XYZ file of C-alpha atoms in Angstrom:
754
model
C -27.124 -52.928 18.589
C -27.597 -56.468 17.526
C -26.281 -58.148 14.432
C -29.590 -57.990 12.731
C -29.978 -54.245 13.214
C -26.439 -53.556 11.894
C -27.221 -55.518 8.821
C -30.436 -53.612 8.222
C -28.701 -50.194 8.589
C -25.815 -50.911 6.120
C -26.004 -48.989 2.821
C -26.230 -50.885 -0.359
C -22.926 -51.264 -2.228
C -22.839 -49.478 -5.624
C -20.941 -51.279 -8.288
C -18.413 -49.168 -10.491
C -19.604 -48.364 -14.060
C -16.371 -48.256 -16.020
C -18.078 -47.459 -19.306
C -19.740 -44.316 -17.935
C -16.521 -43.118 -16.361
C -14.688 -43.566 -19.611
C -17.321 -41.530 -21.448
C -17.104 -38.795 -18.836
C -13.303 -38.668 -19.063
C -13.404 -38.472 -22.828
C -15.902 -35.610 -22.645
C -13.764 -33.670 -20.198
C -10.609 -34.312 -22.195
C -12.338 -33.102 -25.358
C -13.467 -29.912 -23.685
C -9.980 -29.265 -22.242
C -8.369 -30.031 -25.567
C -10.776 -27.664 -27.273
C -9.821 -24.839 -24.936
C -6.121 -25.630 -25.254
C -6.493 -25.662 -29.019
C -8.209 -22.296 -28.962
C -5.430 -20.921 -26.747
C -2.723 -22.278 -29.029
C -4.452 -20.902 -32.112
C -4.928 -17.545 -30.391
C -1.297 -17.489 -29.276
C -0.161 -18.376 -32.760
C -2.370 -15.712 -34.207
C -0.934 -13.193 -31.699
C 2.607 -14.211 -32.579
C 1.770 -13.915 -36.265
C 0.338 -10.452 -35.659
C 3.456 -9.336 -33.787
C 5.967 -10.863 -36.151
C 4.244 -10.241 -39.474
C 1.430 -7.718 -39.430
C 3.004 -5.290 -36.938
C 6.634 -6.098 -37.578
C 7.484 -2.697 -39.051
C 5.831 -0.815 -36.211
C 7.588 -2.700 -33.439
C 10.867 -2.720 -35.296
C 10.667 1.064 -35.506
C 9.864 1.307 -31.801
C 12.782 -0.898 -30.980
C 15.055 1.190 -33.146
C 13.847 4.325 -31.408
C 14.810 2.845 -28.077
C 18.256 2.106 -29.443
C 18.763 5.122 -31.738
C 17.868 8.669 -30.730
C 17.620 11.725 -32.923
C 19.732 14.623 -31.724
C 19.249 18.001 -33.403
C 22.264 19.759 -34.863
C 22.032 23.530 -34.534
C 23.521 25.313 -37.578
C 26.246 27.894 -37.244
C 24.777 31.380 -37.337
C 25.847 33.470 -40.310
C 28.752 35.862 -39.828
C 28.573 39.620 -40.301
C 31.407 41.591 -41.939
C 32.096 45.228 -42.624
C 32.614 46.487 -46.182
C 36.295 45.415 -46.132
C 35.702 41.902 -44.813
C 36.419 42.434 -41.106
C 34.303 40.399 -38.723
C 31.731 42.313 -36.710
C 29.723 39.335 -35.402
C 31.099 35.802 -35.159
C 30.613 32.495 -33.329
C 32.911 30.920 -30.743
C 32.740 27.382 -29.288
C 31.184 27.173 -25.828
C 29.473 24.703 -23.479
C 26.163 24.790 -21.653
C 24.484 22.621 -19.021
C 21.160 21.022 -20.006
C 18.862 19.112 -17.661
C 16.112 16.618 -18.515
C 13.817 16.850 -15.435
C 12.224 13.393 -15.883
C 15.666 11.761 -15.713
C 17.277 14.072 -13.173
C 14.655 13.586 -10.478
C 13.955 15.896 -7.573
C 15.902 19.118 -8.115
C 16.102 19.782 -4.376
C 18.434 16.798 -4.065
C 20.813 17.145 -7.003
C 20.791 20.909 -7.598
C 22.698 21.867 -4.412
C 25.294 19.182 -5.193
C 25.678 20.424 -8.773
C 26.122 23.979 -7.515
C 29.289 22.819 -5.728
C 30.738 21.690 -9.071
C 29.452 24.466 -11.350
C 28.895 28.036 -10.236
C 25.156 28.714 -10.456
C 23.706 32.140 -9.803
C 20.293 32.635 -8.184
C 19.094 33.877 -11.577
C 20.178 30.606 -13.233
C 18.289 28.570 -10.656
C 15.136 30.679 -10.688
C 15.044 30.646 -14.503
C 15.478 26.871 -14.552
C 12.721 26.295 -12.004
C 10.342 28.532 -13.928
C 11.002 26.693 -17.202
C 10.773 23.300 -15.491
C 7.267 24.069 -14.268
C 6.193 25.405 -17.651
C 7.531 22.584 -19.880
C 7.208 18.810 -20.073
C 9.611 16.696 -18.086
C 11.194 14.916 -21.037
C 12.318 18.148 -22.749
C 15.853 19.346 -21.913
C 16.097 22.710 -20.169
C 19.156 24.943 -20.236
C 20.436 25.441 -16.704
C 23.528 27.516 -17.473
C 25.145 28.952 -20.578
C 28.842 29.699 -21.047
C 30.342 27.101 -18.702
C 34.032 27.797 -18.136
C 36.786 25.333 -19.053
C 37.495 24.669 -15.370
C 33.836 23.871 -14.740
C 33.745 21.590 -17.783
C 36.658 19.574 -16.400
C 35.141 19.394 -12.902
C 31.771 18.251 -14.240
C 33.368 15.574 -16.432
C 34.771 13.934 -13.293
C 31.462 13.929 -11.386
C 29.139 13.435 -14.324
C 28.057 9.967 -13.172
C 26.484 11.518 -10.085
C 23.997 13.557 -12.094
C 21.737 11.492 -14.375
C 19.761 13.641 -16.790
C 22.349 16.433 -16.641
C 24.340 16.839 -19.851
C 27.204 19.054 -21.033
C 26.303 20.275 -24.526
C 28.620 22.098 -26.927
C 27.323 24.968 -29.031
C 28.419 28.113 -30.862
C 28.104 31.273 -28.830
C 27.517 34.605 -30.550
C 30.170 37.244 -29.948
C 30.541 40.883 -30.929
C 34.202 41.970 -30.928
C 33.166 45.637 -31.117
C 30.137 45.447 -28.848
C 29.500 49.112 -28.084
C 30.609 50.333 -31.492
C 27.886 48.469 -33.421
C 25.254 47.757 -30.764
C 22.572 49.825 -32.528
C 23.454 48.524 -35.998
C 24.072 44.799 -35.570
C 21.996 44.438 -32.421
C 22.298 41.175 -30.500
C 20.881 37.670 -30.103
C 19.273 36.614 -26.851
C 17.760 33.573 -25.208
C 14.450 32.428 -26.633
C 11.336 33.331 -24.628
C 7.719 32.195 -24.917
C 6.892 34.739 -27.595
C 9.869 33.639 -29.667
C 8.847 29.982 -29.415
C 5.572 30.741 -31.162
C 7.440 32.391 -34.010
C 10.006 29.579 -34.369
C 7.449 26.767 -34.716
C 9.189 23.395 -35.203
C 12.565 24.832 -34.198
C 11.275 26.136 -30.868
C 12.708 23.252 -28.845
C 16.008 23.124 -30.728
C 17.346 26.658 -30.920
C 18.374 28.522 -27.782
C 18.993 32.011 -29.209
C 17.239 34.310 -31.628
C 17.915 37.786 -32.990
C 16.415 40.416 -30.731
C 17.453 43.783 -32.179
C 19.277 45.359 -35.105
C 20.359 43.355 -38.124
C 20.314 40.197 -36.019
C 16.550 40.564 -35.849
C 15.914 41.943 -39.340
C 17.836 39.089 -41.006
C 16.943 36.361 -38.502
C 15.644 33.959 -41.158
C 18.799 34.226 -43.274
C 21.276 34.222 -40.391
C 19.664 31.291 -38.560
C 20.159 28.576 -41.171
C 18.412 25.168 -41.154
C 18.528 22.657 -38.298
C 20.051 19.209 -38.989
C 19.874 15.896 -37.082
C 22.176 13.104 -35.903
C 21.145 9.472 -35.308
C 22.896 8.399 -32.104
C 22.992 4.765 -30.920
C 22.613 4.484 -27.147
C 23.097 1.764 -24.540
C 20.519 0.537 -22.011
C 21.266 3.541 -19.805
C 20.557 5.955 -22.633
C 24.213 6.974 -22.994
C 25.396 7.649 -26.549
C 27.654 5.030 -28.133
C 28.150 6.062 -31.745
C 26.611 7.973 -34.620
C 24.770 5.816 -37.151
C 23.467 8.530 -39.485
C 22.934 12.238 -39.877
C 21.190 14.999 -41.818
C 23.665 17.898 -41.980
C 22.637 21.338 -40.789
C 22.715 24.206 -43.258
C 24.672 27.185 -41.896
C 23.126 30.626 -41.936
C 23.890 33.185 -44.623
C 26.744 35.654 -44.167
C 26.163 39.394 -44.429
C 28.638 41.946 -45.719
C 27.685 45.429 -44.618
C 28.305 48.714 -46.352
C 29.588 50.134 -43.062
C 33.290 50.832 -42.701
C 34.670 49.856 -39.290
C 37.239 52.634 -39.197
C 34.784 55.347 -40.227
C 32.399 54.085 -37.541
C 35.186 54.405 -34.981
C 36.077 57.875 -36.259
C 32.459 58.976 -35.953
C 32.270 57.849 -32.317
C 35.583 59.532 -31.538
C 34.388 62.783 -33.140
C 31.448 62.967 -30.731
C 33.649 62.625 -27.663
C 31.376 62.314 -24.637
C 28.410 64.131 -26.229
C 25.116 62.346 -26.835
C 23.472 62.224 -30.218
C 23.377 60.384 -33.509
C 24.949 60.548 -36.933
C 24.566 58.843 -40.296
C 27.006 58.832 -43.224
C 25.871 57.484 -46.597
C 27.262 57.141 -50.083
C 24.948 59.366 -52.162
C 25.738 57.390 -55.309
C 24.379 54.088 -53.959
C 22.422 54.712 -50.743
C 24.902 52.586 -48.789
C 25.263 53.526 -45.128
C 28.970 54.063 -44.494
C 28.653 54.621 -40.735
C 25.805 55.051 -38.277
C 26.046 55.674 -34.547
C 23.643 56.359 -31.708
C 25.273 57.644 -28.532
C 25.559 56.658 -25.809
C 25.715 52.974 -26.616
C 26.041 49.722 -24.675
C 27.894 46.413 -24.910
C 25.677 44.020 -26.861
C 27.616 41.024 -25.497
C 25.849 41.563 -22.166
C 22.553 40.320 -23.609
C 23.701 37.198 -25.456
C 23.415 34.743 -22.571
C 21.101 36.758 -20.361
C 22.009 40.080 -18.805
C 22.362 40.304 -15.044
C 19.815 42.236 -13.019
C 22.416 44.779 -11.934
C 23.551 45.534 -15.490
C 19.997 45.686 -16.800
C 18.955 48.041 -14.026
C 21.933 50.289 -14.716
C 21.021 50.524 -18.415
C 17.352 51.220 -17.723
C 18.052 53.882 -15.136
C 20.608 55.727 -17.264
C 18.952 59.068 -18.169
C 20.808 59.095 -21.509
C 18.943 55.912 -22.578
C 21.821 53.968 -24.139
C 19.488 51.239 -25.456
C 17.419 53.740 -27.452
C 18.358 53.756 -31.138
C 18.169 57.460 -31.914
C 18.569 57.013 -35.667
C 15.778 54.485 -36.141
C 13.350 55.098 -33.292
C 14.082 58.734 -32.480
C 13.448 61.993 -34.244
C 12.726 65.630 -33.569
C 12.353 69.030 -35.191
C 14.995 69.448 -37.897
C 15.438 73.198 -37.483
C 17.202 75.014 -40.300
C 18.415 71.796 -41.913
C 15.027 71.862 -43.671
C 15.811 75.144 -45.450
C 17.601 73.612 -48.478
C 14.557 71.400 -49.038
C 12.162 74.299 -48.553
C 14.223 76.326 -51.039
C 14.052 73.499 -53.596
C 10.304 73.168 -53.011
C 9.893 76.908 -53.605
C 11.710 76.630 -56.921
C 9.952 73.442 -58.052
C 6.526 74.797 -57.143
C 7.112 78.079 -58.943
C 6.635 80.120 -55.770
C 10.184 81.499 -56.065
C 12.966 82.040 -58.535
C 16.586 81.712 -57.448
C 17.262 85.407 -58.016
C 14.166 86.647 -56.148
C 15.119 88.681 -53.073
C 13.325 89.064 -49.763
C 13.963 91.843 -47.250
C 14.891 90.600 -43.773
C 14.334 93.289 -41.154
C 14.753 90.995 -38.161
C 11.070 90.252 -37.676
C 8.366 88.798 -39.920
C 4.645 89.573 -39.569
C 1.706 87.699 -41.003
C -0.463 90.276 -42.803
C -3.063 91.621 -40.432
C -1.283 90.381 -37.268
C 0.858 92.274 -34.811
C 2.809 89.351 -33.451
C 6.149 88.774 -35.073
C 8.455 85.871 -35.914
C 12.098 86.762 -35.489
C 15.275 86.193 -37.430
C 18.549 85.155 -35.807
C 19.831 88.737 -36.341
C 17.988 91.354 -34.361
C 18.467 93.876 -37.152
C 17.836 91.417 -39.967
C 19.954 90.306 -42.919
C 18.788 92.867 -45.466
C 17.933 91.824 -49.025
C 18.792 88.141 -49.616
C 18.174 85.730 -52.451
C 17.814 81.961 -52.265
C 21.535 81.237 -52.072
C 22.188 83.741 -49.283
C 19.075 82.616 -47.418
C 20.608 79.151 -47.140
C 24.136 80.325 -46.374
C 23.080 82.824 -43.692
C 20.074 80.781 -42.508
C 17.595 83.644 -42.951
C 14.335 82.763 -41.229
C 12.281 85.552 -42.848
C 12.862 84.096 -46.320
C 11.314 80.778 -45.264
C 8.566 82.270 -43.124
C 7.234 84.052 -46.195
C 7.935 81.123 -48.539
C 5.960 78.696 -46.389
C 3.079 81.149 -46.093
C 3.025 81.748 -49.863
C 3.137 78.024 -50.690
C 0.642 76.882 -48.075
C 1.024 73.892 -45.812
C -0.572 71.450 -48.285
C 1.957 72.198 -50.995
C 4.804 72.147 -48.468
C 3.750 68.648 -47.399
C 3.471 67.553 -51.029
C 7.071 68.424 -51.795
C 8.501 67.287 -48.461
C 6.934 63.878 -49.037
C 8.639 63.772 -52.441
C 11.966 64.505 -50.722
C 11.599 61.487 -48.441
C 10.152 62.990 -45.253
C 7.155 61.445 -43.521
C 8.091 57.984 -44.858
C 10.575 55.207 -44.199
C 14.020 55.373 -45.742
C 14.068 51.620 -46.424
C 16.879 50.987 -43.938
C 17.047 47.266 -43.144
C 16.243 47.695 -39.451
C 12.830 47.042 -37.937
C 10.696 49.683 -36.259
C 11.849 52.711 -38.253
C 10.060 55.914 -37.271
C 8.380 57.691 -40.189
C 8.327 61.019 -38.362
C 5.657 63.700 -38.702
C 4.800 65.930 -41.630
C 2.870 68.829 -40.074
C -0.503 69.211 -41.781
C -4.111 70.138 -40.956
C -5.111 66.484 -41.381
C -2.469 65.325 -38.935
C -3.526 67.918 -36.368
C -7.249 67.158 -36.804
C -6.676 63.547 -35.764
C -5.229 64.716 -32.457
C -7.106 67.908 -31.754
C -10.555 68.154 -33.288
C -11.432 71.376 -31.496
C -8.735 73.529 -33.089
C -8.113 74.148 -36.746
C -4.864 74.897 -38.517
C -3.458 78.383 -37.967
C -1.286 80.440 -40.341
C 1.343 80.749 -37.617
C 1.827 76.971 -37.673
C 2.537 77.138 -41.390
C 5.067 79.913 -40.828
C 7.148 78.066 -38.233
C 6.942 74.858 -40.268
C 8.952 76.710 -42.913
C 12.015 76.782 -40.624
C 11.687 73.195 -39.376
C 9.987 74.013 -36.089
C 6.527 73.278 -34.739
C 5.075 69.802 -35.235
C 7.931 68.532 -37.380
C 9.512 65.178 -36.451
C 12.381 64.086 -38.700
C 14.963 61.335 -38.168
C 18.663 61.608 -38.913
C 18.172 58.846 -41.500
C 15.636 60.934 -43.386
C 17.922 63.976 -43.275
C 20.863 61.933 -44.554
C 18.776 60.418 -47.343
C 17.371 63.748 -48.482
C 20.804 65.403 -48.372
C 22.272 62.520 -50.387
C 19.547 63.048 -52.991
C 20.592 66.695 -53.398
C 24.232 65.596 -53.652
C 23.450 62.941 -56.278
C 21.641 65.215 -58.697
C 18.135 64.630 -57.355
C 18.070 60.811 -57.082
C 16.407 59.577 -53.886
C 17.733 56.106 -53.063
C 16.840 53.452 -50.530
C 19.207 53.458 -47.567
C 20.634 50.056 -46.691
C 23.186 48.530 -44.337
C 23.609 45.115 -45.972
C 25.636 45.313 -49.144
C 25.961 41.630 -50.107
C 24.706 38.222 -48.935
C 26.118 34.744 -49.458
C 24.646 31.390 -48.450
C 27.900 29.484 -47.864
C 31.680 29.751 -47.871
C 31.835 28.476 -51.429
C 28.935 30.614 -52.638
C 29.473 33.974 -54.320
C 28.485 37.251 -52.717
C 25.187 38.457 -54.163
C 24.141 42.117 -53.957
C 21.098 43.012 -51.904
C 17.971 43.718 -53.912
C 16.881 47.344 -53.586
C 13.853 49.407 -54.497
C 14.051 51.538 -57.591
C 15.242 55.088 -56.847
C 12.964 58.058 -57.433
C 13.563 61.640 -58.544
C 13.019 64.591 -56.218
C 13.289 67.118 -59.062
C 13.835 67.126 -62.791
C 15.277 70.633 -62.985
C 19.092 70.650 -62.640
C 19.141 74.437 -62.372
C 17.054 74.319 -59.210
C 19.392 71.780 -57.651
C 22.394 73.851 -58.658
C 21.029 76.928 -56.908
C 20.448 74.957 -53.704
C 23.899 73.405 -54.009
C 25.530 76.819 -54.334
C 23.700 78.027 -51.246
C 24.830 74.991 -49.239
C 28.397 75.430 -50.455
C 28.309 79.078 -49.371
C 27.206 77.934 -45.915
C 30.739 76.569 -45.433
C 32.913 78.510 -47.864
C 31.018 81.794 -47.982
C 32.078 84.880 -46.034
C 28.870 84.917 -43.948
C 28.071 81.209 -43.905
C 26.916 79.735 -40.591
C 29.411 76.830 -40.881
C 32.405 78.733 -42.272
C 34.499 77.415 -39.377
C 34.475 74.039 -41.170
C 36.411 75.311 -44.176
C 39.611 76.204 -42.317
C 42.509 74.115 -43.581
C 40.336 71.804 -45.703
C 41.959 70.579 -48.975
C 38.493 69.956 -50.454
C 35.209 71.864 -50.701
C 32.045 70.954 -48.842
C 28.362 71.824 -48.968
C 26.020 71.728 -46.011
C 23.492 73.366 -43.734
C 23.506 73.939 -39.994
C 20.456 73.702 -37.790
C 19.458 74.539 -34.243
C 16.202 73.153 -32.868
C 15.357 75.281 -29.866
C 13.692 74.083 -26.687
C 13.175 77.564 -25.224
C 12.631 80.863 -27.034
C 14.650 83.960 -26.395
C 13.308 86.851 -24.365
C 12.665 90.006 -26.312
C 15.633 90.999 -28.465
C 18.192 89.177 -26.315
C 19.789 86.117 -27.913
C 20.225 83.190 -25.576
C 23.577 81.495 -25.237
C 22.481 77.836 -25.245
C 25.550 76.804 -23.257
C 24.367 79.029 -20.386
C 21.074 77.143 -20.138
C 20.470 74.056 -17.989
C 21.655 70.975 -19.831
C 18.174 69.549 -20.471
C 17.002 72.880 -21.992
C 19.890 73.352 -24.407
C 19.140 73.381 -28.117
C 19.581 70.406 -30.398
C 22.521 71.042 -32.736
C 22.229 69.670 -36.281
C 24.210 69.603 -39.497
C 23.638 68.051 -42.912
C 26.109 68.144 -45.768
C 28.197 66.328 -48.345
C 31.722 66.333 -49.766
C 33.598 66.832 -52.014
C 31.169 69.476 -53.197
C 31.945 68.979 -56.889
C 31.719 65.165 -56.832
C 30.145 63.972 -53.551
C 31.114 60.545 -52.228
C 29.780 60.991 -48.690
C 26.730 62.705 -47.202
C 26.172 63.079 -43.468
C 23.523 64.062 -40.958
C 24.658 64.887 -37.416
C 22.379 65.496 -34.426
C 23.918 66.495 -31.088
C 21.542 66.417 -28.159
C 21.728 69.539 -25.985
C 24.652 70.632 -28.150
C 23.829 74.334 -28.486
C 24.381 75.761 -31.977
C 24.702 73.581 -35.051
C 27.551 75.677 -36.448
C 29.709 75.384 -33.346
C 28.935 71.808 -32.258
C 27.494 69.612 -35.001
C 29.460 71.111 -37.925
C 32.939 70.364 -36.441
C 31.846 66.752 -35.893
C 30.819 66.520 -39.537
C 34.181 67.964 -40.597
C 35.988 65.228 -38.692
C 33.825 62.604 -40.383
C 34.620 64.097 -43.801
C 38.344 64.124 -43.009
C 38.238 60.508 -41.859
C 36.556 59.329 -45.054
C 38.231 61.573 -47.606
C 41.701 62.049 -46.101
C 42.029 58.837 -44.067
C 42.684 60.870 -40.899
C 41.419 59.560 -37.561
C 40.115 62.461 -35.442
C 41.656 63.250 -32.107
C 39.372 62.552 -29.169
C 38.097 65.845 -27.711
C 38.285 66.499 -24.009
C 35.446 65.082 -21.961
C 33.312 66.871 -19.423
C 35.902 66.222 -16.734
C 38.739 67.597 -18.874
C 40.147 64.166 -19.667
C 40.165 62.696 -23.197
C 36.892 61.012 -24.069
C 37.038 57.201 -24.358
C 37.648 55.740 -27.790
C 37.292 52.310 -29.348
C 40.554 50.492 -29.991
C 41.125 48.933 -33.434
C 42.052 45.385 -34.295
C 45.440 46.209 -35.741
C 47.400 43.837 -37.954
C 51.124 43.497 -37.461
C 53.058 40.399 -38.529
C 54.754 38.453 -35.808
C 53.499 40.476 -32.853
C 50.919 38.151 -31.295
C 50.139 34.455 -30.804
C 48.416 33.035 -33.854
C 46.609 29.882 -34.913
C 46.178 28.053 -38.174
C 42.842 27.541 -39.889
C 40.871 24.887 -38.053
C 43.433 24.668 -35.287
C 42.536 25.213 -31.669
C 44.282 28.011 -29.803
C 47.392 26.942 -28.020
C 48.510 24.184 -30.396
C 51.602 26.102 -31.311
C 51.580 26.303 -35.118
C 51.992 29.618 -36.908
C 49.975 31.160 -39.730
C 51.265 33.137 -42.678
C 52.553 36.597 -41.836
C 49.715 38.349 -43.666
C 47.176 36.654 -41.356
C 48.877 37.348 -38.039
C 47.023 39.729 -35.751
C 47.702 41.765 -32.661
C 45.602 41.192 -29.563
C 44.647 44.734 -28.578
C 42.212 45.746 -25.842
C 38.776 45.451 -27.413
C 36.072 44.964 -24.788
C 38.584 43.872 -22.183
C 39.163 40.137 -21.880
C 37.689 39.333 -25.303
C 40.665 40.803 -27.166
C 42.929 37.763 -27.515
C 40.085 35.465 -28.492
C 38.890 38.010 -31.041
C 42.297 38.185 -32.673
C 42.617 34.387 -32.895
C 39.081 33.944 -34.213
C 39.631 36.580 -36.856
C 42.813 34.860 -37.998
C 41.064 31.486 -38.300
C 38.061 32.818 -40.162
C 40.119 35.052 -42.411
C 42.026 32.017 -43.685
C 38.887 30.113 -44.696
C 37.907 29.942 -48.383
C 35.995 32.978 -49.539
C 36.998 35.186 -46.632
C 38.882 38.418 -47.090
C 42.038 38.393 -44.944
C 42.165 41.080 -42.301
C 45.511 42.294 -43.615
C 43.973 43.036 -47.003
C 41.850 45.742 -45.404
C 44.779 48.078 -44.810
C 47.082 47.162 -41.977
C 48.960 50.399 -41.479
C 46.370 52.949 -40.429
C 42.953 51.412 -40.943
C 41.424 54.522 -42.517
C 41.928 54.974 -46.228
C 41.845 58.261 -48.146
C 38.949 58.446 -50.634
C 39.761 61.886 -52.039
C 41.235 61.597 -55.562
C 44.606 63.282 -55.878
C 45.067 63.778 -52.143
C 48.629 63.283 -50.871
C 48.938 62.784 -47.094
C 51.361 65.128 -45.279
C 54.863 63.701 -44.653
C 55.552 61.776 -41.476
C 57.912 63.245 -38.834
C 61.598 62.711 -39.572
C 63.232 59.623 -38.119
C 65.829 61.702 -36.249
C 63.120 63.264 -34.134
C 62.911 66.548 -36.018
C 59.614 68.341 -35.621
C 56.909 67.703 -38.192
C 55.631 70.539 -40.386
C 53.295 72.908 -38.578
C 49.688 71.839 -38.620
C 47.309 74.415 -40.075
C 44.059 72.502 -39.702
C 42.406 74.514 -36.950
C 38.918 73.421 -37.935
C 39.176 70.582 -35.442
C 39.524 73.040 -32.574
C 36.286 73.846 -30.781
C 35.329 77.288 -32.141
C 33.868 80.182 -30.241
C 30.132 80.449 -30.110
C 28.649 82.093 -33.158
C 25.426 83.828 -32.075
C 24.567 84.372 -35.743
C 24.389 80.673 -36.316
C 20.903 79.599 -37.039
C 17.233 79.755 -36.564
C 15.163 80.693 -33.558
C 11.618 80.073 -32.557
C 9.104 82.913 -32.570
C 8.970 84.903 -29.362
C 5.276 84.132 -28.989
C 2.865 81.340 -29.764
C 1.490 81.208 -33.339
C -1.475 83.485 -33.940
C -4.720 81.703 -33.192
């Protein structure tokens, strides 16, 4: 290409416009500055919002990251007997809690933890079930009651298990587990149903009252939860406490029950099953109450094992069944004093009216008969002898003359067919036999006269509890005043607070005619002290007079004119033996109701048990344990004796093993109560007894436990120190008597006339 062509193809040269470039730069700089200014203003506004407007919110969040609230579970209220001896207390213990969100995969750390702390398959399965059912940030109890050795081992390896904590708590303990299982009950681990009832405390508390007084007084015994403010480091480990809201301990309960009388009652039964209630007729206080067989309530506190639970459930004697509260059955002849009083109050009978007992009673116009306990009858008897000799014919005719409606009217007034007011949940009201009651269950059949007749001797549709029998008997003993039965005598809300009496319902009157009560009383007294009384075996060697009534609720009727020996029957077909009574007869301070399952006759089985209970309360004499079914002495419950200087002791607030002594009046002996618990029980009792407001154990009578409550009674002299023989013992009422076939009532030989 030539020079000319290159010149023609060259682009024209553009000259630089500095003014335009300057304008463009200024425009771009202004736009950038504008956006920077907006960003700075926005950032300043954001900082202002964080530091000023939302300062309180973020400061609180920051504090929450540094300070955590930890709930403080209150100490559960203690339970005492009437003389201040501890029946339910709290002991320090440790448990393992796991926060799943912090612990991580359980398949990795759980096997390693099991090498440090003994974990049962039940512990693991329970933990896994709760872990799946709850949120990951909520602690879950893996194991309760970690031993001291396990606590030390875990403290060494704690760094290996994030989210796993060792938590201290107070564990519930029952020093006399089997002795009071059906009275005090037990606390157990909280389940889903309990969580709904607890509300805000559901995630804090681990135990709740399940049965007995522990359940009835759960609100008072539980107390109020407190909180601690704990400062933590970046790893969430606690550093120090920066504040707290103290927990309010639960209220203490003082029962009307006497520990020694309770023990005497169990010993009197030996190895027989049944129930018994002793009350003070002047106040309605329950002095002792047992349901046998029983069980160790300590087994349930931290979760009972499958083997133990299976053994209890498969026991045919049903040790978990509270016979006094949930049970009941036909009362037999123990209803006759009440029927006699109803006959007098209703005007159907006078005390001196006599009825001829020929051995068999017939409803007018019917051929079928209802028999007396004597094949030949009792002859002419009045009200007093009808009670003493337990004459069925008298009450067959009385019930028929009164009619079932009037019988029900008076029995309801005497406390049957209703609750006694005992402070235990689920009390059975029993059954008052009536046409209305039967119509609800059998609309095809009406009410027959024969059903009225057998109702007069406590048979048929009757269902009565031992509590109702004890309450009604106490009303007769107390001049006709029917009182509310109660176990809790006093309540206090703190160690420094005074004991306040429990509020009770107003008592009612069962009769306003003292002469009627006196006639019934004389008949009941003749039952024991009369020449033909069915419980005259009780009076032998007694330094006081008693009044009572035996009863035998039959399960099978006799054949023809042949009386059945209940002890010859199969065990499950033997009669229920009953006794109700009170003593001393002239000024009663104790009334009892005794029911012996499959015991045979009331006069030969239940009455001797009642005599032993009377002797224990009035004379301060512990009964001797009768021979068991295998010929060996039946097991008894050992006492917590008090003897200065005979056992290791601790001072108030001092941990066991620190070596200091307590005053002599607070020293206790570690005796075998529930096996390995004994030593800890003794030490705990010494500590608690020394706290302000607590009655020292020694003040309750250190020598023999039982105290005589019979005015003017002087105990027999002790054996001489040189080994000379003690005076001969004349109290043969404690010896098992021969069977008395004239004891009580029997069922009719045939079904009631339709």
